[in-house]
Short mmCIF file of C-alpha atoms in Angstrom, two decimals:
data_model
loop_
_atom_site.label_atom_id
_atom_site.label_comp_id
_atom_site.label_asym_id
_atom_site.label_seq_id
_atom_site.Cartn_x
_atom_site.Cartn_y
_atom_site.Cartn_z
CA MET A 70 78.85 128.93 106.75
CA THR A 71 81.46 130.17 109.19
CA ARG A 72 83.74 127.82 111.12
CA ARG A 73 82.18 128.96 114.40
CA ARG A 74 78.68 128.19 113.14
CA LYS A 75 79.74 124.75 111.93
CA LEU A 76 81.25 123.98 115.33
CA GLY A 77 78.08 125.15 117.04
CA LEU A 78 75.89 123.02 114.82
CA SER A 79 78.13 120.00 115.34
CA ALA A 80 77.91 120.46 119.11
CA ALA A 81 74.12 120.72 118.96
CA LEU A 82 73.85 117.62 116.79
CA GLY A 83 76.13 115.76 119.14
CA ALA A 84 73.97 116.71 122.09
CA VAL A 85 70.83 115.38 120.42
CA LEU A 86 72.58 112.17 119.43
CA SER A 87 73.68 111.74 123.04
CA VAL A 88 70.06 111.90 124.16
CA VAL A 89 69.10 109.30 121.56
CA LEU A 90 71.89 106.95 122.56
CA ILE A 91 71.26 107.31 126.29
CA ALA A 92 67.63 106.36 125.66
CA ALA A 93 68.59 103.19 123.77
CA PRO A 94 67.18 100.01 125.29
CA ALA A 95 69.38 97.43 126.95
CA PRO A 96 70.25 94.39 124.81
CA ALA A 97 67.97 91.40 125.22
CA ALA A 98 69.27 87.97 126.10
CA GLN A 99 70.00 85.94 122.98
CA SER A 100 68.54 82.55 122.20
CA SER A 101 69.19 80.17 119.36
CA GLY A 102 66.34 81.86 117.49
CA ASP A 103 63.08 80.66 116.02
CA PRO A 104 64.02 78.06 113.34
CA ALA A 105 61.40 79.15 110.78
CA ALA A 106 62.29 82.83 111.13
CA THR A 107 66.00 82.05 111.03
CA ALA A 108 65.58 80.17 107.75
CA ALA A 109 63.34 82.90 106.32
CA VAL A 110 65.80 85.69 107.13
CA ALA A 111 68.70 83.73 105.67
CA GLU A 112 66.80 83.18 102.42
CA LEU A 113 65.62 86.79 102.37
CA ALA A 114 69.19 88.02 102.70
CA ARG A 115 70.40 85.63 99.99
CA THR A 116 67.63 85.91 97.37
CA GLY A 117 65.24 88.63 98.53
CA GLN A 118 62.44 86.07 98.94
CA ALA A 119 61.45 83.95 101.90
CA VAL A 120 59.20 81.07 102.89
CA VAL A 121 56.76 82.69 105.30
CA PRO A 122 56.50 80.82 108.65
CA ALA A 123 53.27 78.85 108.93
CA ASP A 124 51.72 80.95 111.70
CA PHE A 125 53.18 84.31 110.62
CA VAL A 126 49.80 85.64 109.47
CA HIS A 127 48.20 84.77 112.81
CA VAL A 128 51.04 86.25 114.87
CA MET A 129 51.72 89.39 112.82
CA GLY A 130 48.23 90.11 111.49
CA TYR A 131 48.89 90.38 107.75
CA THR A 132 49.72 88.24 104.73
CA PRO A 133 53.05 88.98 102.98
CA VAL A 134 52.93 89.28 99.20
CA THR A 135 55.51 89.49 96.43
CA ALA A 136 56.54 92.52 94.41
CA ARG A 137 59.21 93.23 91.80
CA LEU A 138 62.11 95.64 91.79
CA SER A 139 62.74 97.64 88.65
CA ASP A 140 65.14 94.97 87.36
CA GLY A 141 62.46 92.28 87.68
CA GLN A 142 63.80 90.60 90.81
CA VAL A 143 61.05 89.33 93.11
CA ARG A 144 60.87 90.37 96.75
CA THR A 145 58.68 89.18 99.60
CA VAL A 146 57.17 92.31 101.10
CA ASN A 147 54.86 93.79 103.68
CA PRO A 148 52.16 95.28 101.40
CA GLU A 149 51.46 98.03 103.93
CA GLY A 150 55.13 98.91 104.41
CA SER A 151 56.78 102.10 103.24
CA CYS A 152 59.92 104.19 103.42
CA SER A 153 59.32 105.91 106.74
CA VAL A 154 61.03 109.16 105.89
CA PRO A 155 59.83 112.57 104.78
CA GLY A 156 58.82 112.19 101.14
CA GLU A 157 59.25 108.38 101.22
CA GLY A 158 62.38 108.67 99.09
CA ARG A 159 60.65 110.29 96.14
CA PRO A 160 61.34 110.89 93.31
CA PHE A 161 63.36 107.67 93.48
CA THR A 162 61.63 104.28 93.26
CA PHE A 163 62.47 102.88 96.68
CA SER A 164 59.03 101.66 97.75
CA THR A 165 59.45 97.94 97.00
CA ALA A 166 62.89 97.85 98.65
CA CYS A 167 61.43 99.49 101.75
CA GLN A 168 58.44 97.13 101.86
CA ALA A 169 60.82 94.16 101.67
CA HIS A 170 62.86 95.64 104.51
CA ASP A 171 59.69 96.07 106.57
CA PHE A 172 58.86 92.39 106.02
CA GLY A 173 62.37 91.41 107.10
CA TYR A 174 61.96 93.41 110.30
CA ASP A 175 58.59 91.77 110.88
CA LEU A 176 60.31 88.38 110.73
CA LEU A 177 62.52 89.59 113.59
CA ARG A 178 59.46 90.76 115.51
CA TYR A 179 57.72 87.46 114.80
CA ALA A 180 60.62 85.50 116.30
CA GLN A 181 60.57 87.74 119.38
CA ARG A 182 56.84 87.18 119.87
CA GLN A 183 57.47 83.45 119.62
CA GLY A 184 59.87 83.81 122.53
CA GLU A 185 62.91 82.98 120.38
CA PRO A 186 64.49 86.24 119.15
CA LEU A 187 67.09 85.90 116.41
CA ALA A 188 70.80 86.58 116.74
CA ASP A 189 72.20 90.07 116.14
CA ASP A 190 73.45 89.24 112.66
CA ALA A 191 69.89 88.62 111.44
CA ARG A 192 69.03 92.31 111.61
CA ALA A 193 72.32 93.21 109.92
CA ALA A 194 71.47 90.81 107.08
CA VAL A 195 68.07 92.44 106.55
CA ASP A 196 69.67 95.90 106.56
CA SER A 197 72.30 94.81 104.05
CA ARG A 198 69.61 93.52 101.70
CA LEU A 199 67.90 96.93 101.86
CA ALA A 200 71.13 98.75 100.97
CA ALA A 201 71.72 96.45 97.99
CA ASP A 202 68.15 96.84 96.75
CA LEU A 203 68.24 100.63 97.01
CA HIS A 204 71.39 100.79 94.91
CA SER A 205 69.91 98.34 92.42
CA GLU A 206 66.90 100.63 91.98
CA CYS A 207 69.21 103.58 91.33
CA ALA A 208 71.14 101.61 88.71
CA GLN A 209 67.95 100.57 86.92
CA THR A 210 65.94 103.78 86.95
CA VAL A 211 68.18 106.87 86.67
CA THR A 212 71.38 108.04 84.98
CA GLY A 213 73.85 110.91 85.08
CA SER A 214 73.44 113.48 87.81
CA GLU A 215 70.17 111.86 88.88
CA TYR A 216 72.05 108.62 89.48
CA ALA A 217 74.55 110.41 91.69
CA ALA A 218 71.72 111.97 93.70
CA CYS A 219 69.93 108.62 93.92
CA THR A 220 72.95 106.71 95.20
CA ALA A 221 73.73 109.48 97.68
CA THR A 222 70.16 109.25 98.98
CA ALA A 223 70.41 105.45 99.15
CA ASP A 224 73.59 105.82 101.20
CA VAL A 225 71.80 108.13 103.63
CA PHE A 226 68.95 105.61 103.93
CA ALA A 227 71.38 102.77 104.57
CA ALA A 228 73.41 104.77 107.09
CA GLY A 229 70.26 105.77 108.93
CA VAL A 230 69.00 102.21 109.14
CA ALA A 231 72.40 100.96 110.31
CA PHE A 232 72.49 103.71 112.92
CA ASN A 233 69.10 102.76 114.30
CA SER A 234 70.02 99.07 114.39
CA TRP A 235 73.13 99.96 116.36
CA ARG A 236 71.10 102.24 118.63
CA GLN A 237 68.76 99.32 119.36
CA MET A 238 71.69 96.96 120.02
CA SER A 239 70.83 94.99 116.85
CA GLY A 240 67.90 93.42 118.68
CA PRO A 241 64.34 93.03 117.40
CA PRO A 242 63.05 96.33 116.02
CA ILE A 243 60.92 98.29 118.45
CA ASP A 244 58.24 100.91 117.91
CA SER A 245 58.95 103.90 120.08
CA SER A 246 58.35 107.60 120.30
CA GLY A 247 60.14 110.26 118.30
CA LEU A 248 63.65 109.35 119.41
CA PRO A 249 64.65 107.03 116.53
CA ARG A 250 63.09 109.46 114.06
CA THR A 251 64.92 112.36 115.68
CA GLY A 252 68.18 110.42 115.48
CA GLY A 253 67.60 109.83 111.78
CA LEU A 254 66.89 113.45 111.03
CA VAL A 255 69.96 114.49 112.99
CA LEU A 256 72.02 112.02 110.97
CA LEU A 257 70.59 113.40 107.74
CA GLY A 258 71.34 116.94 108.93
CA LEU A 259 74.91 115.96 109.69
CA VAL A 260 75.34 114.48 106.23
CA LEU A 261 73.95 117.61 104.62
CA LEU A 262 76.17 119.80 106.80
CA LEU A 263 79.32 118.02 105.72
CA ALA A 264 78.35 117.29 102.12
CA PRO A 265 79.50 119.42 99.17
CA ALA A 266 77.21 122.41 98.75
CA ARG A 267 75.92 121.31 95.33
CA TRP A 268 74.82 117.88 96.54
CA ALA A 269 73.47 119.34 99.78
CA ARG A 270 71.16 121.63 97.83
CA ARG A 271 70.00 118.72 95.67
CA ALA A 272 69.47 116.43 98.64
CA ALA A 273 67.60 119.11 100.54
CA ARG A 274 65.15 119.42 97.66
CA ARG A 275 64.74 115.64 97.47
CA TRP A 276 64.03 115.44 101.16
CA ALA A 277 61.53 118.31 101.30
CA TRP A 278 59.21 117.90 104.26
CA THR A 279 55.79 116.47 103.56
CA SER A 280 52.76 117.37 105.66
CA ARG A 281 53.37 114.47 108.01
CA LEU A 282 55.79 111.67 108.73
CA VAL A 283 54.69 108.44 107.13
CA ALA A 284 53.56 105.76 109.57
CA SER A 285 55.00 102.27 109.02
CA PRO A 286 55.65 99.04 110.96
CA VAL A 287 59.31 99.93 111.22
CA ARG A 288 60.82 103.11 112.57
CA SER A 289 64.32 103.42 111.23
CA PRO A 290 66.54 106.40 111.96
CA VAL A 291 66.04 108.05 108.70
CA SER A 292 62.55 107.03 109.01
CA ALA A 293 61.86 105.33 111.13
#
């Protein structure tokens, strides 16, 4: 790729990111946060499990369940959650980590619906748990060059989620149109543009487009 083409692509990516950022919602006023959700997020970040608030099922419309990562650790998850990206992270085993992340985001939504949204650091804690779980899955399930590809993909996932949290001012996750998804794909494209050619080819194969984008409760940047 010529230098001129790289500069042109960078300018185009920057323009799209500008649109995404301009469209970001204004930060909501902070409260002390719903006590049950605050405790649940803290425990989720620390252990990966959480005591579900008493009226969570009524407010959010589903019953959380537990699932295990490849190393046997138990996670509280949204059973309908998924990795909202093309291919859902396959061939890597990220599904349980993504479902746990979806549940964590639903705790943030729950608190908002109760009229007591959580502080900014709650979303960061949920995102950090996802990053740790993705890397744990890589360590448990693949080796060699596959491990390198897995951890690189996990890093892209984590960067995309962090980007979308920043774009949404670290407030409660929102469901919106294609903008967060577009931001995630732009971020992925930027990573592939700047990555070594060998890894870029590998990552491009891993992230081959499926027939549709997977719907999920959470739309993170690389996802949703």
